[in-house]
Coordinates of C-alpha atoms in Angstrom, one line a residue:
M1 CA 0.2 0.2 -0.1
Q2 CA 2.8 1.8 0.9
Q3 CA 4.6 1.6 -2.6
R4 CA 1.2 2.5 -4.8
D5 CA 1.1 5.4 -2.5
W6 CA 4.4 6.3 -3.7
V7 CA 4.2 6.1 -6.8
Q8 CA 0.9 7.5 -7.8
G9 CA 2.6 11.0 -5.5
W10 CA 5.5 10.9 -8.3
L11 CA 2.8 10.4 -11.2
L12 CA 0.9 13.1 -9.7
V13 CA 4.2 15.5 -9.7
L14 CA 5.4 14.5 -12.8
P15 CA 3.7 16.9 -15.6
A16 CA 4.7 19.9 -13.3
L17 CA 9.1 18.3 -13.3
V18 CA 8.8 17.8 -16.7
F19 CA 8.1 21.4 -17.6
L20 CA 10.3 22.2 -14.3
I21 CA 13.4 20.4 -15.8
T22 CA 12.6 21.1 -19.6
F23 CA 11.8 24.9 -19.2
T24 CA 14.0 26.0 -16.0
H25 CA 17.0 23.5 -14.9
W26 CA 18.2 22.1 -18.4
P27 CA 18.1 26.1 -20.2
A28 CA 20.4 26.5 -16.8
V29 CA 23.2 23.9 -17.3
Q30 CA 23.4 24.5 -21.3
T31 CA 23.5 28.4 -20.1
L32 CA 26.7 27.4 -17.8
L33 CA 28.0 25.3 -20.2
D34 CA 27.8 28.0 -23.3
S35 CA 29.1 30.6 -21.3
L36 CA 32.5 28.3 -20.8
W37 CA 33.2 28.1 -25.0
S38 CA 34.4 30.7 -27.4
M39 CA 30.7 32.5 -30.0
P40 CA 31.1 30.2 -33.5
R41 CA 32.1 32.7 -36.3
G42 CA 31.8 31.9 -40.1
K43 CA 33.8 29.1 -40.6
R44 CA 35.7 29.6 -36.7
P45 CA 34.0 26.5 -34.5
A46 CA 33.7 27.2 -30.9
A47 CA 35.9 26.2 -28.5
F48 CA 36.0 25.7 -24.9
V49 CA 37.8 28.8 -23.3
G50 CA 36.8 28.2 -20.1
L51 CA 36.4 31.3 -17.6
A52 CA 37.8 33.3 -20.2
N53 CA 34.1 35.2 -21.3
Y54 CA 33.9 35.8 -17.1
A55 CA 37.3 37.3 -16.9
R56 CA 36.4 39.4 -19.7
M57 CA 33.5 41.2 -17.9
G58 CA 36.4 42.6 -15.7
A59 CA 37.4 44.6 -18.5
D60 CA 34.3 45.8 -20.0
P61 CA 33.0 49.4 -18.4
I62 CA 29.1 48.6 -19.7
F63 CA 29.0 46.2 -17.4
A64 CA 30.6 47.9 -14.6
K65 CA 28.1 50.7 -15.5
A66 CA 25.1 48.1 -16.2
L67 CA 26.4 46.5 -12.5
W68 CA 25.2 49.5 -10.7
N69 CA 22.6 50.9 -12.5
S70 CA 21.1 46.9 -11.8
T71 CA 22.3 47.7 -8.0
L72 CA 20.7 50.9 -7.9
Y73 CA 17.6 50.4 -9.5
A74 CA 17.6 47.5 -6.8
A75 CA 17.9 50.1 -4.2
L76 CA 15.4 52.2 -5.6
T77 CA 12.5 50.2 -6.4
I78 CA 12.0 47.2 -4.0
P79 CA 11.6 49.6 -0.6
A80 CA 9.7 52.2 -2.5
S81 CA 7.4 49.5 -4.0
V82 CA 7.1 47.5 -0.5
I83 CA 6.5 50.4 1.9
L84 CA 3.8 52.3 -0.7
A85 CA 2.0 48.9 -1.0
L86 CA 1.4 48.4 2.5
I87 CA 0.3 52.2 2.9
M88 CA -2.4 51.4 0.3
A89 CA -3.1 48.3 1.9
L90 CA -4.1 49.8 5.2
A91 CA -5.3 52.7 3.5
V92 CA -7.8 50.5 2.1
Q93 CA -8.1 47.4 4.7
A94 CA -11.2 48.7 6.5
R95 CA -14.9 49.2 4.8
F96 CA -16.1 52.7 3.2
A97 CA -17.7 54.3 1.4
G98 CA -15.7 54.0 -2.3
V99 CA -13.3 51.4 -0.9
A100 CA -13.8 49.4 -3.7
L101 CA -13.0 52.0 -6.3
M102 CA -10.3 53.3 -4.2
R103 CA -9.1 49.1 -4.8
M104 CA -9.3 49.3 -8.2
A105 CA -7.6 52.3 -8.9
F106 CA -4.4 51.1 -6.7
F107 CA -4.2 47.3 -8.5
T108 CA -5.1 49.0 -12.3
P109 CA -1.6 49.4 -13.2
T110 CA -0.8 46.0 -12.2
V111 CA -3.2 45.0 -14.8
L112 CA -2.0 46.7 -17.7
P113 CA 0.8 45.7 -20.2
L114 CA 4.6 47.5 -19.1
I115 CA 5.1 48.4 -22.9
A116 CA 1.6 50.2 -22.4
I117 CA 2.8 51.7 -19.3
A118 CA 5.9 53.1 -20.4
N119 CA 4.2 54.4 -23.5
I120 CA 1.7 56.7 -21.1
W121 CA 5.0 57.6 -18.8
L122 CA 6.6 58.3 -22.3
F123 CA 3.7 61.3 -22.3
F124 CA 4.3 62.1 -18.9
Y125 CA 8.0 62.4 -19.1
A126 CA 7.8 64.5 -22.8
P127 CA 9.6 67.6 -22.2
G128 CA 7.6 70.8 -23.8
F129 CA 4.4 69.2 -24.0
G130 CA 4.2 65.9 -21.5
L131 CA 1.9 66.7 -18.6
I132 CA 4.6 66.7 -15.7
D133 CA 6.0 69.8 -17.9
Q134 CA 2.8 71.0 -18.7
I135 CA 1.9 70.8 -14.3
R136 CA 5.7 72.8 -13.8
A137 CA 4.6 75.3 -16.9
L138 CA 1.3 76.1 -14.3
F139 CA 4.2 77.3 -11.4
G140 CA 6.8 79.1 -13.9
L141 CA 9.0 76.7 -14.0
P142 CA 11.4 75.8 -17.3
S143 CA 10.6 72.5 -19.0
A144 CA 12.9 69.6 -18.0
N145 CA 14.1 65.8 -20.1
Y146 CA 13.6 63.4 -17.4
I147 CA 14.4 60.7 -19.5
G148 CA 16.9 62.2 -21.7
Q149 CA 19.4 63.4 -19.4
P150 CA 22.0 60.6 -17.9
A151 CA 21.3 62.2 -14.3
T152 CA 17.9 61.6 -14.0
A153 CA 17.0 58.9 -16.7
L154 CA 17.4 56.1 -14.3
Y155 CA 15.1 57.4 -11.4
A156 CA 12.3 58.0 -13.8
L157 CA 12.4 54.4 -15.3
A158 CA 12.2 53.7 -11.3
A159 CA 8.9 55.7 -11.0
V160 CA 7.4 54.2 -13.4
T161 CA 8.4 50.1 -11.9
I162 CA 6.9 51.7 -8.6
W163 CA 3.8 53.2 -10.2
K164 CA 3.2 49.4 -11.4
E165 CA 4.4 47.0 -8.7
A166 CA 3.0 48.4 -5.4
G167 CA -0.4 48.0 -6.4
F168 CA 0.9 43.8 -6.9
F169 CA 1.9 43.7 -3.5
M170 CA -0.7 45.4 -2.2
I171 CA -3.2 42.7 -2.7
F172 CA -1.0 40.2 -0.7
F173 CA -0.6 42.7 2.1
L174 CA -4.0 43.7 2.0
A175 CA -5.3 39.6 2.1
A176 CA -2.3 39.6 5.5
L177 CA -3.8 42.6 7.5
Q178 CA -7.6 40.8 6.8
T179 CA -6.4 37.9 8.6
I180 CA -5.3 39.8 11.8
P181 CA -7.9 38.9 14.5
P182 CA -10.4 41.7 15.5
S183 CA -10.0 40.8 19.0
L184 CA -6.6 42.2 18.5
R185 CA -7.3 45.6 17.8
E186 CA -10.4 45.5 20.3
A187 CA -7.3 44.4 22.7
A188 CA -5.2 47.0 21.4
A189 CA -8.0 50.0 22.0
I190 CA -8.6 49.1 25.4
E191 CA -5.1 49.4 26.5
G192 CA -5.1 52.6 25.2
C193 CA -2.6 51.3 22.4
A194 CA -1.7 54.7 20.0
R195 CA -2.5 53.3 16.5
L196 CA 1.7 53.4 15.3
A197 CA 2.1 51.2 18.5
F198 CA 0.0 49.1 17.5
L199 CA 1.3 49.0 13.8
R200 CA 5.2 48.6 14.4
R201 CA 4.3 45.3 17.7
V202 CA 1.3 44.1 16.0
I203 CA 0.6 44.7 12.9
L204 CA 4.1 44.7 11.3
P205 CA 4.9 41.1 13.0
L206 CA 2.3 39.5 12.4
I207 CA 2.8 39.9 8.2
M208 CA 5.8 39.3 8.5
P209 CA 5.8 36.0 6.4
T210 CA 3.3 38.2 3.7
T211 CA 6.7 40.8 4.3
L212 CA 8.6 38.2 2.6
F213 CA 7.3 36.8 0.0
V214 CA 6.9 40.3 -1.3
T215 CA 10.5 41.3 -1.0
V216 CA 11.7 38.4 -2.6
N217 CA 9.6 39.0 -5.6
A218 CA 10.1 42.3 -5.5
V219 CA 14.0 41.7 -5.8
I220 CA 13.1 39.5 -8.8
N221 CA 11.2 42.0 -10.2
A222 CA 13.9 44.7 -10.0
F223 CA 16.2 42.7 -12.0
R224 CA 14.1 41.1 -14.5
L225 CA 11.6 43.6 -15.6
I226 CA 13.2 45.8 -18.5
D227 CA 10.4 46.1 -20.9
H228 CA 9.8 49.8 -20.2
V229 CA 13.6 50.0 -20.9
F230 CA 13.1 48.9 -24.5
V231 CA 10.1 51.5 -25.3
M232 CA 11.6 54.1 -23.5
T233 CA 15.2 54.7 -23.5
R234 CA 17.0 51.6 -24.9
G235 CA 20.1 51.5 -21.9
G236 CA 20.9 55.5 -22.9
P237 CA 21.4 58.2 -23.0
D238 CA 25.4 57.1 -22.5
N239 CA 24.4 53.9 -20.9
A240 CA 22.8 55.8 -18.1
T241 CA 20.0 53.5 -17.9
M242 CA 22.0 50.4 -18.9
L243 CA 20.2 47.3 -16.8
L244 CA 22.4 43.8 -16.4
L245 CA 19.4 41.8 -18.1
Y246 CA 19.1 44.7 -20.7
Y247 CA 22.7 44.2 -21.5
I248 CA 22.5 40.8 -21.4
Y249 CA 19.2 41.0 -24.3
E250 CA 22.1 43.0 -26.1
N251 CA 24.8 40.7 -26.0
G252 CA 22.3 37.6 -27.1
F253 CA 20.8 39.7 -29.4
R254 CA 21.7 42.0 -31.5
Y255 CA 25.2 41.3 -31.1
W256 CA 24.9 37.5 -31.2
D257 CA 27.6 37.1 -28.8
T258 CA 25.7 34.3 -26.9
A259 CA 28.4 32.9 -25.1
Y260 CA 29.3 36.3 -23.5
A261 CA 25.8 36.8 -23.3
S262 CA 25.7 33.3 -20.9
A263 CA 28.2 34.5 -18.7
L264 CA 26.4 37.5 -18.1
T265 CA 22.9 35.5 -17.2
M266 CA 24.9 33.1 -15.1
V267 CA 26.4 36.2 -13.3
L268 CA 22.7 37.2 -12.7
V269 CA 21.8 34.2 -11.4
G270 CA 24.2 33.9 -9.2
I271 CA 23.4 37.5 -7.8
L272 CA 20.0 36.5 -7.4
T273 CA 20.5 33.6 -5.8
V274 CA 22.5 34.9 -3.3
V275 CA 20.0 37.8 -2.7
G276 CA 17.8 35.5 -2.3
I277 CA 19.0 33.4 0.3
G278 CA 20.3 35.8 2.3
Q279 CA 16.6 37.8 2.7
V280 CA 15.5 34.0 3.5
L281 CA 18.5 33.7 6.3
I282 CA 17.9 37.1 7.7
V283 CA 14.8 38.0 7.6
D284 CA 13.5 35.0 8.0
R285 CA 14.8 34.9 11.7
K286 CA 11.8 37.8 12.4
V287 CA 8.9 35.8 10.7
H288 CA 6.4 35.1 13.0
Y289 CA 4.0 31.8 11.4
Q290 CA 0.6 31.8 13.2

């Protein structure tokens, strides 16, 4: 009977394993192998070069710029989107007139394609006739080219990501907040606990599992979402918005240097792995499961 259950269990997970191995594990192994070979060109076949593609990154200034941009971009978008999502969830957790409309307004950017959102924000940022410049003109301020200046382009892209991601993370926080027993709120009110203290001492510890989940997803999205880079800047100006994943795309599909692109991909996978494990090990100590 136990052997039959064991076989049945493996048969149930077999379809998921096939898809996981075919589309995740095997491509990852193949990418690692490709990063150890040179790119075949013309009649010259690929040759084993070991870690030469990885050593090449040390002398690549664009890689260093892309790595710095990705780090700064993540530092801008992750805390801002998570904190904004929590604030929005706290604002719409209670029932009041118009709460459904407010929730829909907060969540709407999530269901829009990022390419469509990028085109919307292109109009916002357009110098001279864009929405932001029209508002600036009301106060007598000069025109500003936010995505055309290296000093502001990355921050402009980060704003787009925060606007889109916050509504998605709000749903998870809202679900977590609704699981908090009302008796805790009543007890805190009887004891005269201030709202800020109740948030810090009760709500935040209880929703830490959701916070960990949201933060891990925010980290992944910070290195994964580059659709708006294609539409708005294409890595410019002067590589100011060159993110690591977009640099991988350029090497692999624009310059057809798949060997170097594979090495860059493995670096990105390594970064995400280290950050993800670090998040779980550090934050999991503060997670309280009910």
